[in-house]
Tab-separated table of C-alpha atoms and ligand atoms in Angstrom:
chain	number	residue	atom	x	y	z
A	1	MET	CA	116.807	118.173	115.064
A	2	THR	CA	116.662	114.374	115.395
A	3	VAL	CA	114.454	112.707	112.792
A	4	ILE	CA	115.191	108.967	113.398
A	5	GLU	CA	115.855	107.552	117.177
A	6	ILE	CA	116.427	103.918	117.468
A	7	ASN	CA	116.890	102.610	120.994
A	8	GLY	CA	117.784	99.092	121.902
A	9	LEU	CA	116.146	97.607	118.715
A	10	GLN	CA	115.872	93.894	118.953
A	11	LYS	CA	114.598	91.524	116.368
A	12	ASN	CA	114.554	87.663	116.308
A	13	TYR	CA	113.642	85.277	113.378
A	14	LYS	CA	112.620	82.075	115.299
A	15	ASP	CA	115.523	81.701	117.842
A	16	HIS	CA	117.985	83.472	115.559
A	17	LYS	CA	118.729	86.891	117.170
A	18	VAL	CA	119.616	89.190	114.486
A	19	LEU	CA	119.369	92.605	116.157
A	20	ASP	CA	120.536	92.770	119.786
A	21	GLY	CA	120.054	96.511	120.853
A	22	VAL	CA	120.560	98.691	117.892
A	23	THR	CA	120.874	102.252	119.211
A	24	LEU	CA	121.320	105.103	116.723
A	25	THR	CA	119.925	108.609	115.765
A	26	VAL	CA	119.769	110.477	112.587
A	27	GLY	CA	119.579	114.379	112.398
A	28	ARG	CA	117.344	116.365	109.983
A	29	GLY	CA	119.226	116.763	106.477
A	30	GLU	CA	121.692	114.266	106.921
A	31	ILE	CA	122.998	111.539	104.616
A	32	PHE	CA	123.570	108.567	107.277
A	33	GLY	CA	125.452	105.588	106.123
A	34	ILE	CA	124.740	102.198	107.728
A	35	LEU	CA	127.434	99.681	106.957
A	36	GLY	CA	128.392	96.236	108.129
A	37	PRO	CA	128.978	92.749	106.815
A	38	ASN	CA	126.451	90.514	104.989
A	39	GLY	CA	123.821	89.295	107.261
A	40	ALA	CA	124.847	91.956	109.814
A	41	GLY	CA	120.980	93.116	110.174
A	42	LYS	CA	121.094	96.368	108.110
A	43	THR	CA	118.130	95.426	106.025
A	44	THR	CA	116.187	94.271	109.279
A	45	THR	CA	117.034	97.663	110.884
A	46	VAL	CA	115.906	100.092	108.026
A	47	GLU	CA	112.800	97.751	107.245
A	48	CYS	CA	111.701	98.134	111.014
A	49	ALA	CA	112.067	101.837	110.813
A	50	SER	CA	109.950	102.195	107.710
A	51	GLY	CA	107.246	100.023	109.257
A	52	LEU	CA	108.009	96.935	107.022
A	53	ARG	CA	109.049	94.598	110.083
A	54	LYS	CA	107.787	94.165	113.334
A	55	PRO	CA	110.573	94.813	116.181
A	56	ASP	CA	110.618	92.267	119.075
A	57	GLY	CA	112.020	95.109	121.519
A	58	GLY	CA	113.345	98.366	121.896
A	59	THR	CA	111.806	101.773	120.858
A	60	LEU	CA	111.882	103.303	117.492
A	61	ARG	CA	110.794	106.916	116.340
A	62	VAL	CA	110.839	108.289	112.812
A	63	LEU	CA	109.474	111.799	112.538
A	64	GLY	CA	108.415	111.379	115.798
A	65	LEU	CA	105.932	108.443	114.796
A	66	ASP	CA	106.027	104.917	115.838
A	67	PRO	CA	106.554	102.779	112.721
A	68	GLN	CA	104.029	99.957	114.038
A	69	THR	CA	101.236	101.900	115.404
A	70	GLN	CA	101.433	105.072	113.249
A	71	ARG	CA	102.337	103.328	110.131
A	72	ARG	CA	99.801	104.731	107.851
A	73	GLU	CA	100.702	108.508	108.787
A	74	LEU	CA	104.439	107.744	108.560
A	75	LEU	CA	104.175	106.079	105.097
A	76	GLN	CA	102.856	109.359	103.921
A	77	ARG	CA	106.134	111.196	104.999
A	78	ILE	CA	108.944	108.840	103.768
A	79	GLY	CA	110.255	107.182	100.783
A	80	THR	CA	111.842	103.507	100.466
A	81	GLN	CA	113.901	101.794	98.283
A	82	LEU	CA	114.044	98.077	98.923
A	83	GLN	CA	117.012	95.786	98.553
A	84	GLU	CA	114.711	93.289	97.096
A	85	ALA	CA	111.484	94.594	95.195
A	86	ALA	CA	110.157	94.807	91.726
A	87	LEU	CA	107.667	96.261	89.695
A	88	PRO	CA	105.359	94.168	87.272
A	89	ASP	CA	107.336	93.460	84.096
A	90	ALA	CA	104.892	95.102	81.883
A	91	ILE	CA	104.710	98.603	83.579
A	92	LYS	CA	105.777	101.485	81.782
A	93	VAL	CA	108.203	103.971	83.510
A	94	GLY	CA	105.503	106.776	83.262
A	95	GLU	CA	102.754	104.462	84.496
A	96	ALA	CA	104.657	103.304	87.520
A	97	LEU	CA	105.434	107.151	88.394
A	98	GLN	CA	101.870	108.018	87.972
A	99	MET	CA	100.573	105.123	89.993
A	100	TYR	CA	102.880	105.589	93.062
A	101	ALA	CA	101.926	109.413	92.920
A	102	SER	CA	98.206	108.455	93.530
A	103	PHE	CA	98.924	106.546	96.601
A	104	TYR	CA	100.156	109.836	98.601
A	105	ASP	CA	98.103	112.748	100.094
A	106	LYS	CA	100.741	115.520	98.723
A	107	PRO	CA	102.512	113.866	96.015
A	108	ALA	CA	105.238	115.505	93.907
A	109	ASP	CA	104.659	116.401	90.393
A	110	TRP	CA	105.479	112.889	88.921
A	111	ARG	CA	106.051	114.307	85.333
A	112	ALA	CA	108.686	117.006	86.540
A	113	LEU	CA	110.193	114.153	88.923
A	114	MET	CA	110.634	112.093	85.457
A	115	GLU	CA	112.242	114.968	83.789
A	116	GLU	CA	114.506	115.839	86.704
A	117	TRP	CA	115.898	112.468	87.176
A	118	GLY	CA	116.472	111.997	83.514
A	119	LEU	CA	113.732	109.285	83.087
A	120	ALA	CA	111.909	111.221	80.489
A	121	GLU	CA	113.391	109.394	77.637
A	122	LYS	CA	112.500	105.848	79.001
A	123	ARG	CA	108.947	107.049	79.681
A	124	ARG	CA	107.271	104.392	77.474
A	125	ALA	CA	109.767	101.646	78.457
A	126	ARG	CA	108.650	98.593	80.318
A	127	PHE	CA	110.185	97.776	83.518
A	128	ALA	CA	111.613	94.496	82.329
A	129	SER	CA	113.423	96.096	79.504
A	130	LEU	CA	115.348	98.392	81.816
A	131	SER	CA	119.016	97.804	82.634
A	132	GLY	CA	120.071	97.689	86.350
A	133	GLY	CA	121.037	101.399	86.246
A	134	TRP	CA	117.800	102.595	84.885
A	135	LYS	CA	115.795	100.227	87.324
A	136	GLN	CA	117.665	102.065	90.177
A	137	ARG	CA	116.856	105.332	88.939
A	138	LEU	CA	113.316	104.498	88.634
A	139	PHE	CA	113.234	103.269	91.972
A	140	ILE	CA	114.852	106.390	93.498
A	141	ALA	CA	112.291	108.527	91.603
A	142	LEU	CA	109.699	106.250	93.219
A	143	ALA	CA	110.992	106.774	96.521
A	144	LEU	CA	110.687	110.380	96.179
A	145	VAL	CA	107.387	110.681	94.384
A	146	GLY	CA	105.368	111.199	97.733
A	147	ASN	CA	107.640	114.237	98.721
A	148	PRO	CA	109.421	112.530	101.649
A	149	GLU	CA	111.004	114.130	104.526
A	150	VAL	CA	113.126	110.881	104.975
A	151	VAL	CA	114.237	108.467	102.400
A	152	PHE	CA	115.570	104.985	103.048
A	153	LEU	CA	117.999	103.551	100.295
A	154	ASP	CA	119.139	99.781	100.887
A	155	GLU	CA	122.168	98.954	98.688
A	156	LEU	CA	120.982	101.349	96.081
A	157	THR	CA	124.318	101.018	94.130
A	158	THR	CA	125.038	97.318	94.449
A	159	GLY	CA	125.223	95.651	90.992
A	160	LEU	CA	125.771	99.202	89.234
A	161	ASP	CA	128.737	99.632	87.112
A	162	PRO	CA	131.436	102.282	88.407
A	163	SER	CA	129.941	104.963	86.083
A	164	ALA	CA	126.203	104.454	87.086
A	165	ARG	CA	127.491	104.369	90.719
A	166	ARG	CA	129.042	107.731	90.356
A	167	LEU	CA	126.045	109.195	88.889
A	168	THR	CA	123.656	107.737	91.721
A	169	TRP	CA	125.823	109.560	94.132
A	170	GLY	CA	125.252	112.886	92.500
A	171	LEU	CA	121.524	112.027	92.557
A	172	ILE	CA	121.663	111.115	96.507
A	173	ARG	CA	123.563	114.617	97.050
A	174	ASP	CA	120.785	116.327	95.220
A	175	MET	CA	118.314	114.691	97.349
A	176	ARG	CA	120.089	116.116	100.493
A	177	ASP	CA	120.359	119.390	98.980
A	178	ARG	CA	116.522	119.509	98.794
A	179	GLY	CA	116.367	118.999	102.532
A	180	VAL	CA	115.640	115.335	102.441
A	181	THR	CA	117.071	113.063	105.086
A	182	VAL	CA	118.816	110.121	103.639
A	183	VAL	CA	119.418	106.873	105.306
A	184	LEU	CA	122.028	104.916	103.075
A	185	VAL	CA	122.622	101.210	103.526
A	186	THR	CA	125.949	100.208	101.495
A	187	HIS	CA	128.907	98.151	101.896
A	188	PHE	CA	131.115	100.279	99.673
A	189	MET	CA	133.458	102.216	101.787
A	190	ASP	CA	134.318	104.709	99.257
A	191	GLU	CA	130.715	105.598	98.715
A	192	ALA	CA	130.166	105.851	102.428
A	193	GLU	CA	133.408	108.081	102.789
A	194	ALA	CA	132.213	110.386	99.760
A	195	LEU	CA	128.420	110.715	100.740
A	196	CYS	CA	127.793	110.320	104.345
A	197	ASP	CA	127.565	112.833	107.006
A	198	ARG	CA	127.754	110.164	109.713
A	199	ILE	CA	128.105	106.439	109.670
A	200	ALA	CA	126.999	103.526	111.781
A	201	VAL	CA	128.679	100.305	111.597
A	202	ILE	CA	126.429	97.204	112.640
A	203	ASP	CA	127.904	93.912	113.464
A	204	ASN	CA	126.681	90.969	115.496
A	205	GLY	CA	123.222	92.791	115.913
A	206	ARG	CA	124.777	96.137	117.503
A	207	VAL	CA	125.865	99.385	116.332
A	208	MET	CA	129.799	99.062	116.842
A	209	HIS	CA	130.896	102.253	115.817
A	210	GLU	CA	129.184	105.753	115.281
A	211	GLY	CA	130.555	108.875	113.921
A	212	SER	CA	131.655	111.083	110.944
A	213	PRO	CA	133.883	109.413	108.281
A	214	ASN	CA	136.757	111.354	109.593
A	215	GLU	CA	135.870	110.355	113.259
A	216	LEU	CA	135.966	106.551	112.299
A	217	ILE	CA	139.101	106.957	110.370
A	218	SER	CA	141.109	108.667	113.274
A	219	ALA	CA	139.476	106.043	115.679
A	220	GLY	CA	140.750	103.361	113.216
A	221	GLN	CA	144.292	105.015	113.047
A	222	ALA	CA	143.956	104.784	109.313
A	223	ALA	CA	144.322	106.791	105.979
A	224	ASN	CA	140.783	106.100	104.657
A	225	LEU	CA	137.496	104.478	105.577
A	226	ASP	CA	138.204	101.267	103.952
A	227	ASP	CA	141.418	100.691	106.027
A	228	ALA	CA	139.621	101.999	109.146
A	229	TYR	CA	136.469	99.794	108.795
A	230	PHE	CA	138.960	96.699	108.538
A	231	ALA	CA	141.050	98.016	111.560
A	232	LEU	CA	137.592	98.663	113.687
A	233	THR	CA	136.015	95.539	112.823
A	234	GLU	CA	138.902	93.464	113.160
A	235	ARG	CA	139.536	94.817	116.749
A	236	THR	CA	135.668	93.898	117.734
A	237	VAL	CA	135.750	90.264	116.176
B	1	MET	CA	89.085	108.082	94.367
B	2	LYS	CA	90.783	109.681	91.439
B	3	GLY	CA	93.650	107.700	92.488
B	4	LEU	CA	91.844	104.468	92.529
B	5	GLY	CA	90.587	105.127	89.012
B	6	ASN	CA	94.466	105.521	87.820
B	7	VAL	CA	95.499	102.105	89.426
B	8	ILE	CA	92.569	100.241	88.100
B	9	ALA	CA	93.175	101.796	84.557
B	10	ILE	CA	96.886	100.863	84.718
B	11	GLU	CA	96.295	97.357	86.096
B	12	LEU	CA	93.941	96.707	83.313
B	13	LYS	CA	96.539	97.679	80.724
B	14	LEU	CA	99.041	95.279	82.562
B	15	ALA	CA	96.340	92.578	82.023
B	16	MET	CA	95.841	93.237	78.365
B	17	ARG	CA	99.541	93.327	77.838
B	18	ASP	CA	99.899	89.871	79.282
B	19	PRO	CA	99.306	87.415	76.469
B	20	MET	CA	97.893	84.555	78.828
B	21	SER	CA	95.336	86.996	80.171
B	22	ALA	CA	94.321	88.563	77.142
B	23	PHE	CA	93.992	84.897	75.535
B	24	PHE	CA	91.966	83.688	78.605
B	25	ALA	CA	89.500	86.629	78.668
B	26	LEU	CA	89.126	87.434	74.987
B	27	ALA	CA	90.090	84.623	72.543
B	28	PHE	CA	89.433	81.544	74.658
B	29	PRO	CA	85.543	82.362	75.416
B	30	ALA	CA	85.243	83.373	71.730
B	31	VAL	CA	86.502	79.944	70.558
B	32	ILE	CA	84.203	78.271	72.913
B	33	LEU	CA	81.204	80.193	71.481
B	34	TRP	CA	82.191	79.077	67.900
B	35	VAL	CA	82.622	75.367	69.099
B	36	LYS	CA	79.120	75.459	70.758
B	37	MET	CA	77.500	77.050	68.029
B	38	ARG	CA	78.567	74.878	65.240
B	39	ASN	CA	75.551	72.729	65.554
B	40	GLY	CA	73.229	75.686	66.431
B	41	GLY	CA	69.771	74.961	66.913
B	42	THR	CA	67.416	75.342	69.964
B	43	LEU	CA	67.431	73.839	73.433
B	44	PRO	CA	64.911	71.655	74.976
B	45	GLY	CA	62.156	74.200	75.492
B	46	GLY	CA	62.361	75.767	72.255
B	47	LEU	CA	65.108	78.679	73.408
B	48	PRO	CA	67.533	79.519	70.519
B	49	THR	CA	70.937	78.002	71.545
B	50	ILE	CA	72.635	81.525	71.101
B	51	ASP	CA	70.361	83.219	73.510
B	52	ALA	CA	71.458	80.801	76.094
B	53	ILE	CA	75.006	80.376	75.350
B	54	VAL	CA	76.292	84.232	75.311
B	55	PRO	CA	74.839	84.870	78.914
B	56	MET	CA	76.195	81.396	80.102
B	57	LEU	CA	79.554	82.218	78.745
B	58	SER	CA	79.562	85.690	80.253
B	59	VAL	CA	79.689	83.824	83.574
B	60	PHE	CA	82.472	81.500	81.939
B	61	VAL	CA	84.585	84.569	81.115
B	62	THR	CA	83.981	86.149	84.424
B	63	GLY	CA	84.981	82.828	86.272
B	64	LEU	CA	88.134	82.684	84.180
B	65	ALA	CA	89.210	86.205	85.332
B	66	SER	CA	88.094	85.861	88.717
B	67	LEU	CA	89.430	82.375	89.542
B	68	VAL	CA	92.526	81.786	87.280
B	69	VAL	CA	93.752	85.036	85.972
B	70	LEU	CA	93.295	87.270	89.073
B	71	PRO	CA	94.656	85.065	91.693
B	72	ALA	CA	97.803	84.202	89.555
B	73	THR	CA	98.298	88.043	88.863
B	74	LEU	CA	98.247	88.505	92.748
B	75	ALA	CA	100.295	85.456	93.655
B	76	GLN	CA	102.809	86.438	91.126
B	77	TYR	CA	102.873	90.101	92.400
B	78	ARG	CA	103.899	88.441	95.898
B	79	GLU	CA	106.290	85.954	94.559
B	80	ARG	CA	107.995	88.954	92.634
B	81	ARG	CA	107.929	91.261	95.591
B	82	VAL	CA	105.864	93.771	93.810
B	83	LEU	CA	103.549	93.585	96.651
B	84	LYS	CA	106.315	94.194	99.123
B	85	ARG	CA	107.459	97.521	97.333
B	86	LEU	CA	103.628	98.494	97.482
B	87	ARG	CA	103.566	97.787	101.213
B	88	ALA	CA	106.232	100.566	101.664
B	89	THR	CA	103.439	103.115	100.267
B	90	PRO	CA	100.349	104.401	101.922
B	91	ALA	CA	98.473	102.081	99.484
B	92	SER	CA	96.051	99.635	101.648
B	93	SER	CA	95.488	96.153	101.074
B	94	THR	CA	91.709	96.951	100.391
B	95	MET	CA	93.109	99.406	97.598
B	96	VAL	CA	95.155	96.515	96.300
B	97	PHE	CA	92.370	94.033	96.294
B	98	GLY	CA	89.871	96.786	95.091
B	99	ALA	CA	92.058	97.526	91.926
B	100	GLN	CA	92.679	94.079	91.114
B	101	TRP	CA	89.107	92.973	91.208
B	102	ALA	CA	88.049	96.215	89.174
B	103	ALA	CA	90.638	95.638	86.457
B	104	HIS	CA	89.973	92.012	86.089
B	105	MET	CA	86.218	92.464	85.910
B	106	LEU	CA	86.956	95.183	83.326
B	107	LEU	CA	88.649	92.553	81.424
B	108	ALA	CA	85.738	90.140	81.874
B	109	ALA	CA	83.356	92.745	80.723
B	110	LEU	CA	85.362	93.264	77.702
B	111	GLY	CA	85.221	89.597	76.889
B	112	PHE	CA	81.365	89.528	77.724
B	113	ALA	CA	81.023	92.509	75.265
B	114	LEU	CA	83.006	90.898	72.419
B	115	LEU	CA	80.918	87.691	72.847
B	116	ALA	CA	77.630	89.497	72.518
B	117	VAL	CA	78.969	91.160	69.426
B	118	ILE	CA	79.948	87.929	67.933
B	119	GLY	CA	76.669	86.661	68.873
B	120	LEU	CA	74.470	89.595	67.456
B	121	ILE	CA	76.618	89.653	63.993
B	122	ALA	CA	77.041	85.969	63.356
B	123	TYR	CA	74.497	84.201	65.337
B	124	GLY	CA	71.412	86.454	65.425
B	125	LEU	CA	71.553	86.893	69.066
B	126	SER	CA	68.359	88.411	70.632
B	127	GLY	CA	69.386	91.544	73.059
B	128	PRO	CA	68.568	91.091	76.714
B	129	SER	CA	65.080	91.308	77.704
B	130	ASN	CA	65.880	93.102	80.862
B	131	PRO	CA	69.363	94.634	80.516
B	132	GLY	CA	69.164	96.311	84.236
B	133	GLN	CA	68.669	92.594	85.837
B	134	VAL	CA	71.207	91.276	83.489
B	135	VAL	CA	73.807	94.186	84.920
B	136	LEU	CA	72.761	93.671	88.349
B	137	ALA	CA	73.245	89.807	88.152
B	138	TRP	CA	76.496	90.128	86.360
B	139	VAL	CA	77.878	92.746	89.015
B	140	LEU	CA	76.780	90.402	91.860
B	141	GLY	CA	78.503	87.459	90.114
B	142	ALA	CA	81.581	89.169	89.449
B	143	LEU	CA	81.721	90.326	93.036
B	144	SER	CA	81.290	86.964	94.502
B	145	LEU	CA	83.372	84.894	92.090
B	146	GLY	CA	86.069	87.880	92.263
B	147	ALA	CA	85.944	87.682	95.971
B	148	ILE	CA	86.666	83.803	95.869
B	149	GLY	CA	89.464	84.818	93.573
B	150	LEU	CA	91.036	87.183	95.947
B	151	LEU	CA	90.961	84.658	98.689
B	152	LEU	CA	92.667	82.136	96.299
B	153	GLY	CA	95.262	85.003	95.460
B	154	ALA	CA	95.874	85.831	99.071
B	155	VAL	CA	96.643	82.125	100.049
B	156	VAL	CA	98.514	80.582	97.533
B	157	PRO	CA	102.105	80.477	97.593
B	158	SER	CA	103.339	81.196	93.916
B	159	GLY	CA	101.831	82.286	90.498
B	160	ARG	CA	102.135	78.811	88.975
B	161	ALA	CA	100.200	77.276	91.969
B	162	ALA	CA	97.732	79.835	91.538
B	163	THR	CA	97.152	78.816	87.801
B	164	VAL	CA	97.060	75.163	88.633
B	165	VAL	CA	94.627	75.403	91.729
B	166	GLY	CA	92.306	78.134	89.882
B	167	LEU	CA	92.233	75.891	86.692
B	168	ALA	CA	91.261	72.872	89.086
B	169	ILE	CA	88.476	74.867	90.567
B	170	PHE	CA	87.206	76.703	87.400
B	171	PHE	CA	86.786	73.652	85.033
B	172	PRO	CA	84.686	71.216	86.985
B	173	MET	CA	82.845	74.275	88.228
B	174	VAL	CA	82.120	75.708	84.721
B	175	PHE	CA	80.959	72.205	83.722
B	176	VAL	CA	78.357	71.378	86.279
B	177	SER	CA	77.046	74.915	87.025
B	178	GLY	CA	75.629	75.265	83.417
B	179	ALA	CA	77.976	78.156	82.641
B	180	MET	CA	79.347	75.978	79.675
B	181	SER	CA	76.631	73.413	78.847
B	182	ALA	CA	73.096	74.638	79.075
B	183	ARG	CA	71.478	73.518	82.299
B	184	GLU	CA	68.546	72.089	80.789
B	185	THR	CA	71.030	69.514	78.851
B	186	LEU	CA	72.917	68.479	81.907
B	187	PRO	CA	71.955	65.066	83.697
B	188	GLU	CA	69.946	65.661	86.885
B	189	SER	CA	72.850	64.399	89.075
B	190	MET	CA	75.373	66.818	87.653
B	191	ARG	CA	72.797	69.616	87.976
B	192	SER	CA	72.105	68.981	91.609
B	193	ILE	CA	75.808	69.184	92.148
B	194	GLY	CA	76.205	72.367	90.056
B	195	ASP	CA	73.591	73.956	91.993
B	196	TRP	CA	75.974	74.091	94.845
B	197	THR	CA	78.712	75.859	93.079
B	198	PRO	CA	78.936	79.628	93.427
B	199	MET	CA	78.630	79.868	89.793
B	200	ALA	CA	75.047	78.620	89.448
B	201	PRO	CA	73.364	81.510	90.943
B	202	ALA	CA	75.008	83.805	88.550
B	203	VAL	CA	74.190	81.429	85.622
B	204	GLN	CA	70.523	81.292	86.464
B	205	ALA	CA	70.209	85.157	87.420
B	206	ILE	CA	72.016	86.282	84.347
B	207	ARG	CA	69.920	83.719	82.096
B	208	ALA	CA	66.799	84.822	83.654
B	209	GLY	CA	67.391	88.693	82.935
B	210	TRP	CA	68.394	87.855	79.384
B	211	GLU	CA	65.264	85.666	78.754
B	212	GLY	CA	62.903	88.094	80.476
B	213	GLN	CA	61.973	85.772	83.376
B	214	PRO	CA	61.636	86.817	86.959
B	215	ILE	CA	65.047	86.841	88.676
B	216	SER	CA	65.365	84.634	91.701
B	217	LEU	CA	65.972	86.566	94.882
B	218	PRO	CA	67.727	83.870	96.673
B	219	ALA	CA	70.222	83.620	93.884
B	220	LEU	CA	71.056	87.464	94.436
B	221	ILE	CA	71.327	86.962	98.140
B	222	VAL	CA	73.451	83.890	97.809
B	223	MET	CA	75.859	85.943	95.594
B	224	ALA	CA	75.936	88.806	97.958
B	225	VAL	CA	76.700	86.282	100.945
B	226	ILE	CA	79.559	84.668	98.915
B	227	PHE	CA	81.135	88.197	98.397
B	228	VAL	CA	80.862	89.341	101.866
B	229	VAL	CA	82.212	86.062	103.475
B	230	ALA	CA	84.959	85.393	100.903
B	231	GLY	CA	86.121	88.988	100.588
B	232	GLY	CA	86.285	89.238	104.596
B	233	VAL	CA	88.246	86.248	104.940
B	234	ALA	CA	90.637	87.113	101.877
B	235	LEU	CA	91.394	90.619	103.383
B	236	LYS	CA	92.047	88.690	106.823
B	237	ALA	CA	94.332	85.922	104.888
B	238	PHE	CA	96.169	88.424	102.717
B	239	ARG	CA	99.739	88.606	103.005
B	240	TRP	CA	101.858	91.287	101.235
C	301	ADP	N1	112.355	87.216	106.830
C	301	ADP	C1	113.603	86.468	107.408
C	301	ADP	N2	113.439	85.341	107.957
C	301	ADP	C2	114.458	84.550	108.631
C	301	ADP	N3	115.825	85.151	108.473
C	301	ADP	C3	116.017	86.382	108.268
C	301	ADP	C4	114.950	87.102	107.507
C	301	ADP	N4	115.305	88.170	107.054
C	301	ADP	C5	116.718	88.153	107.413
C	301	ADP	N5	117.056	87.256	108.079
C	301	ADP	C6	118.496	86.819	108.653
C	301	ADP	O1	118.784	87.804	109.376
C	301	ADP	C7	120.079	88.110	109.182
C	301	ADP	C8	120.277	89.701	108.779
C	301	ADP	O2	119.717	89.968	107.649
C	301	ADP	P1	119.720	91.220	107.101
C	301	ADP	O3	118.894	92.198	108.067
C	301	ADP	O4	119.122	91.150	105.680
C	301	ADP	O5	121.137	91.466	106.917
C	301	ADP	P2	122.020	92.719	105.902
C	301	ADP	O6	121.075	93.510	105.193
C	301	ADP	O7	122.900	93.353	106.821
C	301	ADP	O8	122.790	91.832	104.984
C	301	ADP	C9	120.721	87.484	108.350
C	301	ADP	O9	121.479	86.283	108.681
C	301	ADP	C10	119.482	86.922	107.368
C	301	ADP	O10	119.773	85.468	107.061
C	302	MG	MG1	120.286	93.874	103.364
């Protein structure tokens, strides 16, 4: 079943054409990876899908809803971790979860979520005092606190040390195992290869390749996704 | 509704944890009270100074929370992308405004209560003659000044700019409106300018309620109109 349908998505910033017909579909229960060089339009794509930016053209459906005209309804059913966002410095972990839970009609039990994601020991820690790994873990929990059907994670593991990154992979698999559809923006090939059921490679404002990691590896005639990515993007440049 | 109560309680805690906000709302007005009361005495007309100064400073502290602290919080939330994260949730801009307003007005109410307690204990303050009228006037004052603060917070580019603009509006207004020096001691020219500021109706109505004089209906109407107009423009101008 299709959860996200993006068709010919266009977005310009002034006269800079960033998205030039992005087309992709994401099925229910998938971990769907979005790869591509910096500035390719990955963040723009997922922020259009989560109703944060207004597309200039094309059609977009998430859970059958239009992110522009049915935004409020959609926001009740999706969760988001943004590439650039923060919480107030002085807010405590428990307060942030409680506050975010109160925004949703049918929230998850934020205390249980805090336990499950190992945040209980940091319950009284202020946001500003958390390390990058703890902040990311909190952002994941906040993305899940509304009991979403789809979660958008934008460069969740950028800036984490290798062990925190591995730990986060486990958390993302847990999410999928609970039936949540995950859209994962990343530029780590090992991460995409390890986690994703399917991948779209975006470059020059379009989806250049789409398929499972294995399909991309064969298409690139390579041994792993890293080599395949370079073989494929080389060919298209 | 339960959700909004939660958000307000947390935002109030955040304001109290911020040393600047706590200083502006609690310590600073208390210091002004002390400075003003060093000479004590009575105002022209025979009213004990303390019975005018506490109601006046209640507008001072509400103005400070509304025009300086609130816009700075909102603008800093925008600058730091706290609002951007909120925008990705079902929270509406009306809810963000409502929670910020309520939290900052509770902060101001704490400041007001502190002034009243100090006044009672140290300076022999008389209780309000007409408490209901004082509460009504204060709430309308908080709504009108708060709406102006929300408007500022909606349009200024950064937290720093919000503080500068807020102080630049707050200080002249507080001097000429009679929130810091009693109206009856101000020169006529200053008073006539002050009467045009949005703080003047609040000062007049709260003092009237405290002293047991009839409240002026136009003052209440002016505050309600400021609230509706500034609040409406703020919601229109708001950027996450
Ligand atoms: N709000 C904006 N205003 C102007 N240009 C933007 C804005 N957001 C992104 N861009 C530009 O659009 C391009 C794509 O950005 P983005 O979607 O963030 O890429 P990615 O996430 O793939 O790195 C970049 O060139 C970026 O500079
Ligand atoms: Mg990005």
